[in-house]
PDB file of C-alpha atoms in Angstrom:
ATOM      1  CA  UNK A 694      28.718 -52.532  62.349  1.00 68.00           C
ATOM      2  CA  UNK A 695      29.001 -50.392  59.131  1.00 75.00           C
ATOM      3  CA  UNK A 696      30.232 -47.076  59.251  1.00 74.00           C
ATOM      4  CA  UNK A 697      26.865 -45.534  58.078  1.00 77.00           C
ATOM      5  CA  UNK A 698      25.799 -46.885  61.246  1.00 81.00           C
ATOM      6  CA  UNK A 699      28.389 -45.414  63.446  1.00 80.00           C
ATOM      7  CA  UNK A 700      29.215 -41.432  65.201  1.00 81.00           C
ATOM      8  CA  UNK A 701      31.938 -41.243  62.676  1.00 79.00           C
ATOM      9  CA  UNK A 702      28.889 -42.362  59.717  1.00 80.00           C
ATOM     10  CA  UNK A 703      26.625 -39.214  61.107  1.00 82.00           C
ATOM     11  CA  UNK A 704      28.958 -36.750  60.693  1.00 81.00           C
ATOM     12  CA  UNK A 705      29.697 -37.594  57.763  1.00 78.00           C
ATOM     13  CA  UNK A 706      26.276 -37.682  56.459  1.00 81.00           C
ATOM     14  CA  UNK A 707      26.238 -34.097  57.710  1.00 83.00           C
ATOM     15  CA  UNK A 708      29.088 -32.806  56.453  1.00 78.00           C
ATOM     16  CA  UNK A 709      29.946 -35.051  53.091  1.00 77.00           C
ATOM     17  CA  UNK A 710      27.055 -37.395  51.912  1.00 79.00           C
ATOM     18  CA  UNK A 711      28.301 -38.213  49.041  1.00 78.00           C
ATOM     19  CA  UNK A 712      31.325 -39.543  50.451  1.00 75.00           C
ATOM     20  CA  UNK A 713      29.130 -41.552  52.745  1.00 74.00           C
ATOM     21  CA  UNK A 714      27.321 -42.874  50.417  1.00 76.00           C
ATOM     22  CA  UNK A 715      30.198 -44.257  48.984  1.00 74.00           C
ATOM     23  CA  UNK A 716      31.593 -45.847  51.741  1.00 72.00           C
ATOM     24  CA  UNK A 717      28.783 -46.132  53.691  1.00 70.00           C
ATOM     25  CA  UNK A 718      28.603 -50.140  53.733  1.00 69.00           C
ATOM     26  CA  UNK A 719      31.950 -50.584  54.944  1.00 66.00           C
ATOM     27  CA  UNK A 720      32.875 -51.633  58.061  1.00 63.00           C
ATOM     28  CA  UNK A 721      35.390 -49.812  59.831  1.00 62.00           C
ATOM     29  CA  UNK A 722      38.913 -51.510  60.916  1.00 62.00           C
ATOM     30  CA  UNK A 723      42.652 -51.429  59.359  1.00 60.00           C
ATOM     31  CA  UNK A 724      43.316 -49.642  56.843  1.00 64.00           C
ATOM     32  CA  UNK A 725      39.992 -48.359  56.336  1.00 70.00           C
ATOM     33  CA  UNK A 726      40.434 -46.124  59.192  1.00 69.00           C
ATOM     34  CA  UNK A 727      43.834 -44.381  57.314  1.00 70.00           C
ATOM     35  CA  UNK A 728      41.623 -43.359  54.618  1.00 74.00           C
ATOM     36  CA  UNK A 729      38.900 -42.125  56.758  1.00 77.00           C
ATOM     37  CA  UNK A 730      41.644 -40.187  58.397  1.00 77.00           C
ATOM     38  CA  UNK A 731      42.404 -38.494  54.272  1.00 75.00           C
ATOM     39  CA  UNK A 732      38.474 -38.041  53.774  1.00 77.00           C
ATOM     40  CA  UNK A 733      37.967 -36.123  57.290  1.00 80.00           C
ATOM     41  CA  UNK A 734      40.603 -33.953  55.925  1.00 76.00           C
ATOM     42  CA  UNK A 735      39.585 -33.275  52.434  1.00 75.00           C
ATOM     43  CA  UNK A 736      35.613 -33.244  53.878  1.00 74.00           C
ATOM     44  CA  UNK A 737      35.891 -29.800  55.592  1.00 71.00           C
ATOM     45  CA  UNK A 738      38.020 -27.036  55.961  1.00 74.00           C
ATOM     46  CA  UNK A 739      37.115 -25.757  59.469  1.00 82.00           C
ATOM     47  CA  UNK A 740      40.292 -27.487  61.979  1.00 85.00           C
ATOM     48  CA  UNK A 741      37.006 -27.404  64.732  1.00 86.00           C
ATOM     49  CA  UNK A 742      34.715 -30.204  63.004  1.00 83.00           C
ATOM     50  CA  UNK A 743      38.161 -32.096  61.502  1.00 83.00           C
ATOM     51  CA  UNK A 744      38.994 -32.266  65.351  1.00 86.00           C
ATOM     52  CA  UNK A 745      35.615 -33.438  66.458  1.00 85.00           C
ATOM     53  CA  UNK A 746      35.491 -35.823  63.717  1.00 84.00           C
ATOM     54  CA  UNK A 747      39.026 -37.059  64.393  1.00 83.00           C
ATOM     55  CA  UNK A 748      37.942 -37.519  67.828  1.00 87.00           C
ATOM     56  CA  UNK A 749      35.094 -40.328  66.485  1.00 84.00           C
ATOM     57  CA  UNK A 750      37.839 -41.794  64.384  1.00 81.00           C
ATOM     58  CA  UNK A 751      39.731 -42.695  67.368  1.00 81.00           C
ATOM     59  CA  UNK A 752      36.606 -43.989  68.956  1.00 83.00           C
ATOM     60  CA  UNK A 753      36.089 -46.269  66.143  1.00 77.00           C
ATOM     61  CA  UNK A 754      40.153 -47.457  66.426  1.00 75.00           C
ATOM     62  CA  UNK A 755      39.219 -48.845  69.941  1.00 75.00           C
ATOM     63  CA  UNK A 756      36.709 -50.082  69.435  1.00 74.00           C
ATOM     64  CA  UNK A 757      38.789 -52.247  66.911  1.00 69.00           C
ATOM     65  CA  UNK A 758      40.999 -52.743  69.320  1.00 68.00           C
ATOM     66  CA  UNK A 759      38.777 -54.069  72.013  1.00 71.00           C
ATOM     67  CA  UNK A 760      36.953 -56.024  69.881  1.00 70.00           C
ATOM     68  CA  UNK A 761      40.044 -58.539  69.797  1.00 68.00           C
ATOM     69  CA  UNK A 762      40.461 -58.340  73.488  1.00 70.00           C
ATOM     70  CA  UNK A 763      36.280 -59.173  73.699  1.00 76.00           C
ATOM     71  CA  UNK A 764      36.847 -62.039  71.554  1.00 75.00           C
ATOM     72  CA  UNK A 765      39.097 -63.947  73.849  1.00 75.00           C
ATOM     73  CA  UNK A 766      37.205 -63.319  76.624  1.00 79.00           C
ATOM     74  CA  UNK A 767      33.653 -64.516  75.381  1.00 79.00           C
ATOM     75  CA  UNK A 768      35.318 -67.441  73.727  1.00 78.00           C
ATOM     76  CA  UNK A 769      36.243 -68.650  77.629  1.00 82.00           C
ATOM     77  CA  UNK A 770      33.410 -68.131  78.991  1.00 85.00           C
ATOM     78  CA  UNK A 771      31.246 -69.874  76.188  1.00 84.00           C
ATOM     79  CA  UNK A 772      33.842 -73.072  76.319  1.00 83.00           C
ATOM     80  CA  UNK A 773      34.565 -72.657  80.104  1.00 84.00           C
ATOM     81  CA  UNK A 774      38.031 -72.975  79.908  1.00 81.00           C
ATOM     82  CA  UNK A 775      41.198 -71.720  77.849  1.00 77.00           C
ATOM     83  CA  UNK A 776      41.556 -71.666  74.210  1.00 75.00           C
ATOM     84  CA  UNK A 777      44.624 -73.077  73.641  1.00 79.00           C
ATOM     85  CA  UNK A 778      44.891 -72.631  70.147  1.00 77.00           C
ATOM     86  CA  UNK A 779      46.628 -69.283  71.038  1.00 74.00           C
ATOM     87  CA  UNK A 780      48.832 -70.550  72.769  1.00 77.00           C
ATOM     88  CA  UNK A 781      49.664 -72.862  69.925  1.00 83.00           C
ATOM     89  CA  UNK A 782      49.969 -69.841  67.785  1.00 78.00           C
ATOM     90  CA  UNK A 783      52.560 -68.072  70.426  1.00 77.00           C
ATOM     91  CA  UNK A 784      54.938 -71.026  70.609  1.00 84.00           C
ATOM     92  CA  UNK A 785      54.598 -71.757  66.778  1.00 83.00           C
ATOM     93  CA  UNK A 786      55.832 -67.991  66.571  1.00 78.00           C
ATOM     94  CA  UNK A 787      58.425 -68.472  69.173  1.00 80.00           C
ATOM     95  CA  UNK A 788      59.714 -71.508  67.623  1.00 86.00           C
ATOM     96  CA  UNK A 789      59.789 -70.346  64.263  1.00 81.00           C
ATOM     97  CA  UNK A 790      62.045 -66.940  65.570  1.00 79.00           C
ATOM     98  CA  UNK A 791      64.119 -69.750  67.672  1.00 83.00           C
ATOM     99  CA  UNK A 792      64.741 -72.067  65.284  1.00 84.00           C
ATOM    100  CA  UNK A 793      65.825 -68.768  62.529  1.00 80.00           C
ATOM    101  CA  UNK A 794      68.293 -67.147  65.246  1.00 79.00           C
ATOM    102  CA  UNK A 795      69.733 -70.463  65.459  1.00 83.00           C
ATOM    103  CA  UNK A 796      70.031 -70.699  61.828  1.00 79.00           C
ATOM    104  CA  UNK A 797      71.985 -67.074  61.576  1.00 78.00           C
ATOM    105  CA  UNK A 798      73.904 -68.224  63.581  1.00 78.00           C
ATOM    106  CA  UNK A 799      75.657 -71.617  62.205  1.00 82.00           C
ATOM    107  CA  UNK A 800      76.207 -69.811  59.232  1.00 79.00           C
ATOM    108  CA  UNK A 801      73.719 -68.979  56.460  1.00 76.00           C
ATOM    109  CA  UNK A 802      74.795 -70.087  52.646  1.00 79.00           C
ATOM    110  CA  UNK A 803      71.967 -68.518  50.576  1.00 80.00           C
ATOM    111  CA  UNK A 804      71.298 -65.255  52.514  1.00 78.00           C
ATOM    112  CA  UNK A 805      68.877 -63.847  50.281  1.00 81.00           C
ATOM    113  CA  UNK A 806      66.633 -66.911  51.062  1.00 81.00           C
ATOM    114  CA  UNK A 807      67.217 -66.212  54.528  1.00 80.00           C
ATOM    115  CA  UNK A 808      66.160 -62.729  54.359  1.00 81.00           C
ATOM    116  CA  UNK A 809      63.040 -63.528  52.605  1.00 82.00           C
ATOM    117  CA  UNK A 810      62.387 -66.017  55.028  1.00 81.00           C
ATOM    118  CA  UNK A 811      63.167 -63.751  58.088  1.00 80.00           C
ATOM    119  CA  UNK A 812      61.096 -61.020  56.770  1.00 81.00           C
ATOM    120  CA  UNK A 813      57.914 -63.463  56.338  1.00 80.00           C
ATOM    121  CA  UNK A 814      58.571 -64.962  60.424  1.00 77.00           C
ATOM    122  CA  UNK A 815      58.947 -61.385  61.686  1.00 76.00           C
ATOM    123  CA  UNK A 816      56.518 -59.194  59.143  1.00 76.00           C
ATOM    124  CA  UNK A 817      53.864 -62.232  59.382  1.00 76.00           C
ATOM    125  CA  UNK A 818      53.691 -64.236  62.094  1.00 72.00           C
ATOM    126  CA  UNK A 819      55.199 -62.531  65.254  1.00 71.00           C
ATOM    127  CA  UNK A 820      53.897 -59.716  63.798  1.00 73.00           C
ATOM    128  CA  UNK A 821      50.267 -60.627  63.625  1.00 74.00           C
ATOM    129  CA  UNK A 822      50.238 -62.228  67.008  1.00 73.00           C
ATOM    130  CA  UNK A 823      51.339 -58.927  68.686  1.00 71.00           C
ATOM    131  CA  UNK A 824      49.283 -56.854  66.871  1.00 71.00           C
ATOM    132  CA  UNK A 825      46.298 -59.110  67.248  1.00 70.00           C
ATOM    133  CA  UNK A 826      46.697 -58.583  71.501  1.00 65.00           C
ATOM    134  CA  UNK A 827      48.452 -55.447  71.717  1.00 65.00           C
ATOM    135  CA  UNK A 828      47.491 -52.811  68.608  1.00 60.00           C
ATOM    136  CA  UNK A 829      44.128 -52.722  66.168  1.00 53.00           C
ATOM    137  CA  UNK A 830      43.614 -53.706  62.917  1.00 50.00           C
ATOM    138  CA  UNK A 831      44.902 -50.379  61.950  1.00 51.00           C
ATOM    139  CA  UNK A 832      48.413 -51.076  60.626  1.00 47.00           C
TER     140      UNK A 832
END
């Protein structure tokens, strides 16, 4: 769904057009919803319609965050059974933050390889997998 199409699209037609028409094809989700967040607030000046219009913003952030959730759930019931490629994805993550710990542990030569490396498991992968079941799109 594009944001023209959307609560958070109407009021901004109302009270900005132009700004809708410049973002009017996007769809809403990560950090798209941060800068509608900065254009609510330089869109008006009355703290009334920047509260009503914060209000559909957070409407549109869960709906991202359902969307994910709605995903898993019509991808059972189309198969019938579990998709296991998340679980694949959770123990890849697991293994990966495992096999690192035990790493730190016997004694890392080249630490700012290590760090790089850590920062990619944790920042990337574990990340994404929480986010992607527990948070929005939204970062």
């Amino acid at each position: 769904m594009k944001l023209k199409e959307t609560k958070l699209g109407k009021w901004f037609r109302d009270k900005s057009p132009d700004v809708l028409e410049a973002i009017g094809e996007l769809v809403p989700g990560g950090e798209l919803l941060k800068a509608l967040g900065v254009l609510i607030d330089k869109s008006t000046e009355s703290e009334e319609e920047k509260e009503k219009a914060r209000v559909l913003l957070l409407e549109l952030a869960n709906a991202d965050r359902a969307s994910a959730r709605n995903r898993e759930v019509e991808v059972t019931k189309a198969f019938g059974k579990r998709d296991y490629m998340q679980m694949f994805v959770g123990i890849a993550a697991m293994s990966i933050g495992i096999v690192l710990v035990a790493w730190a542990k016997s004694g890392v030569e080249d630490k700012e390889i290590f760090f790089h490396i850590l920062g990619f498991a944790e920042g990337t992968l574990v990340g994404q997998v929480v986010n992607y079941y527990f948070g929005s799109s939204q970062k």
